Short mmCIF file of C-alpha atoms in Angstrom, two decimals:
data_model
loop_
_atom_site.label_atom_id
_atom_site.label_comp_id
_atom_site.label_asym_id
_atom_site.label_seq_id
_atom_site.Cartn_x
_atom_site.Cartn_y
_atom_site.Cartn_z
CA MET A 5 -10.55 6.46 -30.84
CA ILE A 6 -8.34 8.33 -28.89
CA PRO A 7 -9.02 8.53 -25.23
CA GLY A 8 -9.54 12.11 -24.00
CA GLN A 9 -11.30 12.62 -27.14
CA ASN A 10 -14.67 10.73 -26.12
CA GLN A 11 -17.44 11.92 -24.08
CA SER A 12 -18.38 10.25 -20.94
CA TRP A 13 -21.95 9.54 -20.74
CA VAL A 14 -22.14 8.08 -17.51
CA SER A 15 -22.66 10.52 -14.61
CA GLU A 16 -21.99 8.02 -11.45
CA PHE A 17 -21.19 4.82 -10.59
CA ILE A 18 -22.69 1.98 -8.67
CA LEU A 19 -20.07 -0.01 -6.36
CA LEU A 20 -22.14 -3.38 -5.59
CA GLY A 21 -19.89 -3.87 -3.12
CA PHE A 22 -19.54 -7.46 -1.27
CA SER A 23 -23.13 -8.04 -0.52
CA SER A 24 -27.14 -6.54 -0.98
CA VAL A 25 -28.74 -8.14 2.44
CA PRO A 26 -29.00 -5.83 4.87
CA THR A 27 -28.27 -8.14 8.11
CA THR A 28 -24.81 -9.03 6.08
CA ASN A 29 -24.23 -5.45 5.64
CA SER A 30 -24.92 -4.62 9.12
CA ILE A 31 -21.50 -7.33 10.01
CA LEU A 32 -19.33 -6.50 7.49
CA PHE A 33 -19.92 -2.21 8.98
CA ILE A 34 -18.82 -3.75 11.98
CA VAL A 35 -15.87 -5.58 11.40
CA PHE A 36 -14.22 -3.31 8.67
CA LEU A 37 -15.08 -0.25 11.19
CA LEU A 38 -13.21 -2.08 13.86
CA ILE A 39 -10.09 -2.58 11.37
CA TYR A 40 -10.25 0.64 10.08
CA LEU A 41 -10.23 2.27 13.45
CA SER A 42 -7.33 0.00 14.49
CA SER A 43 -5.42 0.38 11.46
CA VAL A 44 -5.26 3.68 12.04
CA LEU A 45 -4.65 4.34 15.99
CA GLY A 46 -1.52 1.32 14.95
CA ASN A 47 -0.07 2.93 12.50
CA GLY A 48 -0.82 7.27 13.76
CA LEU A 49 0.95 5.50 17.10
CA ILE A 50 4.34 4.85 15.02
CA ILE A 51 4.20 7.84 13.63
CA MET A 52 3.62 9.93 16.59
CA LEU A 53 6.41 7.50 18.63
CA VAL A 54 8.49 8.77 15.89
CA CYS A 55 8.30 12.42 15.75
CA LEU A 56 8.27 12.16 19.40
CA ASP A 57 11.43 10.05 20.56
CA THR A 58 14.53 11.43 19.50
CA GLN A 59 16.16 7.63 19.86
CA LEU A 60 14.26 7.03 16.57
CA HIS A 61 15.29 9.91 14.36
CA THR A 62 17.18 7.54 12.53
CA PRO A 63 16.55 6.30 9.00
CA MET A 64 15.12 2.89 9.65
CA TYR A 65 12.60 4.96 11.33
CA PHE A 66 12.28 7.52 9.26
CA PHE A 67 11.43 4.79 6.58
CA LEU A 68 8.89 3.13 9.11
CA CYS A 69 7.11 6.52 10.16
CA THR A 70 6.63 7.18 5.66
CA LEU A 71 5.25 3.67 5.65
CA SER A 72 3.21 4.19 8.06
CA LEU A 73 1.38 7.13 6.89
CA LEU A 74 1.35 5.74 3.61
CA ASP A 75 -0.57 2.57 4.67
CA MET A 76 -2.49 5.18 6.81
CA SER A 77 -3.49 7.20 3.68
CA PHE A 78 -3.89 3.80 1.96
CA VAL A 79 -6.91 2.55 3.47
CA THR A 80 -8.48 5.94 4.35
CA THR A 81 -8.86 6.21 0.20
CA THR A 82 -11.69 2.99 0.29
CA VAL A 83 -12.97 2.32 3.97
CA PRO A 84 -14.50 5.17 4.98
CA GLN A 85 -17.16 5.49 1.97
CA MET A 86 -17.29 1.28 2.21
CA LEU A 87 -18.44 2.11 5.76
CA VAL A 88 -21.27 4.49 4.37
CA HIS A 89 -22.13 2.47 1.86
CA LEU A 90 -22.92 -0.60 3.41
CA LEU A 91 -25.28 1.27 6.12
CA ALA A 92 -26.78 3.86 2.91
CA HIS A 93 -29.60 2.73 0.62
CA SER A 94 -27.69 3.81 -2.27
CA GLN A 95 -23.98 2.92 -3.16
CA THR A 96 -23.61 5.26 -5.85
CA ILE A 97 -20.33 7.52 -6.51
CA SER A 98 -20.12 10.44 -8.99
CA PHE A 99 -17.82 10.44 -11.84
CA ALA A 100 -15.48 12.70 -10.66
CA GLY A 101 -15.40 11.01 -6.87
CA CYS A 102 -14.63 8.19 -8.77
CA TRP A 103 -11.80 9.83 -11.12
CA LEU A 104 -10.34 11.13 -7.17
CA GLN A 105 -10.43 7.68 -5.60
CA MET A 106 -8.73 5.79 -8.54
CA PHE A 107 -5.99 8.66 -8.84
CA VAL A 108 -5.31 8.57 -5.15
CA PHE A 109 -5.95 5.24 -4.38
CA GLY A 110 -3.18 4.43 -7.26
CA ALA A 111 -0.76 6.71 -6.58
CA LEU A 112 -0.21 5.58 -2.77
CA GLY A 113 -0.11 1.51 -4.11
CA MET A 114 2.17 2.55 -6.74
CA THR A 115 4.33 4.70 -3.91
CA GLU A 116 4.13 1.85 -1.34
CA CYS A 117 5.25 -0.69 -4.17
CA THR A 118 8.79 1.34 -4.78
CA PHE A 119 8.48 2.34 -1.46
CA PHE A 120 9.80 -1.18 -0.30
CA VAL A 121 12.44 -1.27 -2.37
CA VAL A 122 13.69 2.12 -0.67
CA MET A 123 12.87 -0.13 2.88
CA ALA A 124 14.93 -3.05 1.49
CA TYR A 125 18.30 -0.95 0.57
CA ASP A 126 18.24 0.79 4.23
CA ARG A 127 18.43 -2.98 5.04
CA TYR A 128 21.26 -3.49 2.94
CA VAL A 129 23.06 -0.47 3.88
CA ALA A 130 22.37 -1.76 7.70
CA ILE A 131 24.07 -5.17 7.00
CA CYS A 132 26.17 -4.91 4.89
CA TYR A 133 27.70 -1.71 6.10
CA PRO A 134 27.00 -0.87 9.42
CA LEU A 135 30.01 1.62 10.03
CA ARG A 136 28.75 3.82 7.58
CA TYR A 137 24.83 3.26 7.66
CA THR A 138 24.11 6.96 8.71
CA VAL A 139 26.98 8.46 6.30
CA ILE A 140 25.33 6.61 3.50
CA LEU A 141 21.80 7.20 4.20
CA ASN A 142 21.99 10.59 5.52
CA TRP A 143 19.04 12.38 5.58
CA GLY A 144 19.19 14.34 2.48
CA LEU A 145 19.09 10.77 0.61
CA CYS A 146 16.53 9.52 3.12
CA ILE A 147 14.46 12.46 1.95
CA ARG A 148 14.75 12.70 -1.89
CA LEU A 149 14.46 8.50 -2.16
CA ALA A 150 11.06 8.63 0.01
CA GLY A 151 10.03 11.93 -2.03
CA GLY A 152 11.42 10.16 -5.05
CA THR A 153 9.36 7.06 -4.42
CA TRP A 154 5.85 9.89 -3.91
CA ILE A 155 6.39 11.53 -6.91
CA SER A 156 6.80 8.45 -9.07
CA GLY A 157 3.37 6.53 -7.65
CA PHE A 158 1.28 9.76 -8.14
CA PHE A 159 2.66 10.17 -11.72
CA SER A 160 2.34 6.59 -12.46
CA SER A 161 -1.06 7.08 -11.14
CA LEU A 162 -2.19 9.82 -13.15
CA LEU A 163 -1.42 8.17 -16.61
CA HIS A 164 -3.29 5.34 -15.15
CA THR A 165 -6.58 7.24 -14.24
CA PHE A 166 -6.78 9.63 -17.30
CA PHE A 167 -6.34 7.02 -19.86
CA THR A 168 -9.11 4.96 -18.05
CA MET A 169 -11.73 7.89 -17.03
CA SER A 170 -11.08 9.25 -21.19
CA LEU A 171 -12.92 6.13 -21.88
CA PRO A 172 -16.44 6.64 -23.13
CA TYR A 173 -18.66 5.33 -20.50
CA CYS A 174 -21.74 5.02 -22.07
CA GLY A 175 -24.00 1.82 -21.02
CA PRO A 176 -23.71 -0.11 -17.73
CA ASN A 177 -22.45 1.70 -14.59
CA ARG A 178 -22.53 -1.38 -12.00
CA VAL A 179 -19.12 -1.30 -10.63
CA ASN A 180 -18.49 -4.73 -9.00
CA HIS A 181 -15.63 -3.91 -6.47
CA TYR A 182 -16.16 -2.04 -3.21
CA PHE A 183 -14.06 1.01 -4.59
CA CYS A 184 -13.70 2.09 -8.28
CA GLU A 185 -10.39 -0.15 -8.70
CA GLY A 186 -9.47 0.89 -12.57
CA PRO A 187 -9.93 -3.42 -13.73
CA SER A 188 -12.98 -3.14 -12.61
CA VAL A 189 -14.54 0.16 -13.93
CA ARG A 190 -12.70 -0.18 -17.23
CA SER A 191 -14.43 -2.71 -17.73
CA LEU A 192 -17.30 -1.25 -18.47
CA ALA A 193 -16.27 0.56 -21.27
CA CYS A 194 -17.90 0.69 -24.81
CA MET A 195 -14.59 0.68 -26.73
CA ASP A 196 -11.70 -1.89 -27.21
CA THR A 197 -9.95 -0.96 -24.69
CA HIS A 198 -6.51 -3.43 -25.21
CA VAL A 199 -4.52 -0.09 -25.30
CA ILE A 200 -4.81 0.79 -22.22
CA GLU A 201 -4.36 -2.62 -21.19
CA MET A 202 -0.78 -2.15 -22.88
CA VAL A 203 0.11 0.91 -20.78
CA ASP A 204 -1.09 -0.75 -17.60
CA SER A 205 1.17 -3.59 -18.41
CA VAL A 206 4.38 -1.15 -18.56
CA LEU A 207 3.08 0.45 -15.69
CA ILE A 208 3.12 -2.98 -13.75
CA VAL A 209 6.33 -3.90 -14.97
CA ILE A 210 8.04 -0.77 -13.56
CA LEU A 211 6.28 -0.41 -10.79
CA VAL A 212 5.93 -3.99 -9.76
CA ILE A 213 8.15 -6.93 -11.70
CA VAL A 214 11.05 -4.45 -10.95
CA PRO A 215 10.91 -3.71 -7.63
CA ILE A 216 10.09 -6.88 -6.50
CA SER A 217 13.81 -7.61 -8.97
CA LEU A 218 15.29 -4.85 -7.13
CA ILE A 219 14.10 -6.58 -3.49
CA VAL A 220 15.07 -10.55 -3.99
CA ALA A 221 18.57 -9.10 -5.18
CA SER A 222 18.95 -6.61 -2.42
CA TYR A 223 17.83 -9.48 0.00
CA ILE A 224 20.55 -12.12 -1.76
CA ARG A 225 23.46 -9.34 -1.04
CA ILE A 226 21.93 -9.35 2.76
CA VAL A 227 21.97 -13.24 3.54
CA MET A 228 25.34 -13.48 1.77
CA ALA A 229 26.62 -10.79 3.94
CA ILE A 230 25.22 -12.55 6.73
CA LEU A 231 26.40 -16.01 6.62
CA LYS A 232 29.89 -14.03 7.09
CA ILE A 233 28.96 -13.11 10.24
CA LYS A 234 30.91 -15.88 12.53
CA SER A 235 28.86 -15.57 15.83
CA THR A 236 25.02 -17.39 16.04
CA GLN A 237 23.91 -14.54 17.82
CA GLY A 238 25.41 -11.94 15.23
CA ARG A 239 23.64 -13.64 13.13
CA CYS A 240 19.75 -13.91 14.75
CA LYS A 241 19.94 -10.58 15.13
CA ALA A 242 20.79 -9.48 11.76
CA PHE A 243 18.28 -12.00 10.53
CA SER A 244 15.40 -10.29 13.07
CA THR A 245 16.11 -7.01 11.77
CA CYS A 246 14.97 -8.11 8.27
CA ALA A 247 12.10 -10.46 9.13
CA SER A 248 9.60 -7.69 9.77
CA HIS A 249 10.45 -6.08 6.07
CA LEU A 250 10.10 -9.30 4.63
CA THR A 251 6.68 -10.38 6.39
CA VAL A 252 4.67 -6.71 5.30
CA VAL A 253 6.68 -6.73 1.45
CA THR A 254 5.10 -10.31 1.47
CA LEU A 255 1.43 -9.56 2.83
CA PHE A 256 1.61 -6.28 0.13
CA TYR A 257 3.11 -8.29 -3.04
CA VAL A 258 1.76 -11.34 -2.89
CA PRO A 259 -1.93 -10.27 -3.14
CA ALA A 260 -0.90 -7.47 -5.58
CA SER A 261 0.82 -9.62 -7.73
CA TYR A 262 -2.39 -11.95 -8.07
CA ILE A 263 -4.83 -9.10 -9.00
CA TYR A 264 -2.14 -7.31 -11.20
CA LEU A 265 0.03 -10.25 -13.22
CA ARG A 266 -2.37 -12.97 -14.27
CA PRO A 267 -3.81 -12.92 -17.37
CA ASN A 268 -7.07 -11.15 -18.10
CA SER A 269 -8.56 -14.63 -18.36
CA SER A 270 -8.87 -15.28 -14.77
CA TYR A 271 -10.81 -12.27 -13.94
CA SER A 272 -12.81 -12.97 -11.01
CA PRO A 273 -14.49 -9.86 -9.73
CA GLU A 274 -15.96 -11.86 -6.38
CA ARG A 275 -12.33 -13.06 -5.54
CA ASP A 276 -10.77 -10.45 -6.45
CA LYS A 277 -12.64 -8.06 -4.27
CA GLN A 278 -11.52 -10.26 -1.37
CA VAL A 279 -8.02 -10.68 -2.45
CA SER A 280 -8.12 -6.86 -2.80
CA LEU A 281 -8.34 -6.45 0.97
CA PHE A 282 -5.46 -8.38 1.81
CA TYR A 283 -3.30 -5.64 0.42
CA ASN A 284 -5.64 -2.46 0.81
CA VAL A 285 -7.21 -3.27 4.69
CA PHE A 286 -5.46 -6.31 6.34
CA THR A 287 -1.23 -4.95 5.59
CA ALA A 288 -2.05 -1.54 6.95
CA LEU A 289 -4.15 -3.41 10.01
CA LEU A 290 -1.05 -5.66 10.28
CA ASN A 291 2.12 -3.70 9.76
CA PRO A 292 2.14 -1.51 12.58
CA VAL A 293 1.60 -4.96 14.45
CA VAL A 294 4.59 -6.78 12.69
CA TYR A 295 6.86 -3.48 13.93
CA SER A 296 5.93 -3.28 17.13
CA LEU A 297 5.52 -6.72 18.42
CA ARG A 298 9.46 -7.34 17.00
CA ASN A 299 10.99 -4.46 17.68
CA LYS A 300 12.07 -3.22 21.18
CA ASP A 301 13.05 0.48 19.99
CA ILE A 302 9.71 0.91 18.99
CA LYS A 303 8.02 -1.15 22.58
CA ARG A 304 10.71 0.87 24.49
CA ALA A 305 9.34 4.58 23.17
CA PHE A 306 5.82 3.55 23.72
CA LEU A 307 6.81 3.03 27.49
CA LYS A 308 8.89 6.06 27.83
CA VAL A 309 5.93 8.18 26.08
CA MET A 310 3.27 6.26 28.44
CA GLY A 311 5.27 7.12 31.22
CA HIS A 312 5.55 10.73 30.29
CA ALA A 313 1.78 11.08 29.99
CA ARG A 314 1.46 9.07 33.70
CA VAL A 315 3.83 11.93 35.64
CA ASP A 316 2.36 14.73 33.54
CA SER A 317 -1.68 13.63 34.93
#
């Protein structure tokens, strides 16, 4: 049967989440609410500082601002609904709602995968061609690079979501996850899904393996350039400018690669739910911390804004 010619019989799905025990759900609600609010506030603060402080109007901070917007949107796609389900008696989501959540989650996740390559290129140019940094990464190129990642992410997610949700779902509707994640929903389809899995494999190669390869290649060139710097202080400064990006890339790609690059035979719903929290929820929480703690410009901009706020009051 060809995807797109099948009538979907299931009108809604049930998201099983993490627990069915009310006491445990109440504790999880408090924990995830605090994490979500911290993530939104942290990323929102970075966006505000970059927009308000003209000294942060550089390619690096433009990309950091875009990453914060991605993270804030990414965590908002799943956590608010999870919070509602932790307290509600019903954990259902409509078929259309599942379609939309899968699409937006995939689009933002795939965009972030490719966007890390852009940020690696930014560090490559800054370290290997410091005198030509703003000439090479002019605003037109920055906007095209950022826009290209968003377009590729949303288009790829549209393909993934269309093929997955066009499958016939004629029986079980209990999704063993806290959101409508593609493989978890696809496992409920009442037909063979090998063709869809092949499409996903191609997307994974393009959006995970290729970006990782490009990031590694960028950092090989960066390390080679840093080793040519004669002063120890200069090397340390150059390495420190890359440390935040490398930390964020690791936090995102390691759990995401575990989920999507391993063979289907090792599929474990309970473990996958826990691992997916890292690249979906915890990276959005930790990214502002990683960048602000190691970044004097962000600290200076924050103190400057706070100083103006006190003067105005």
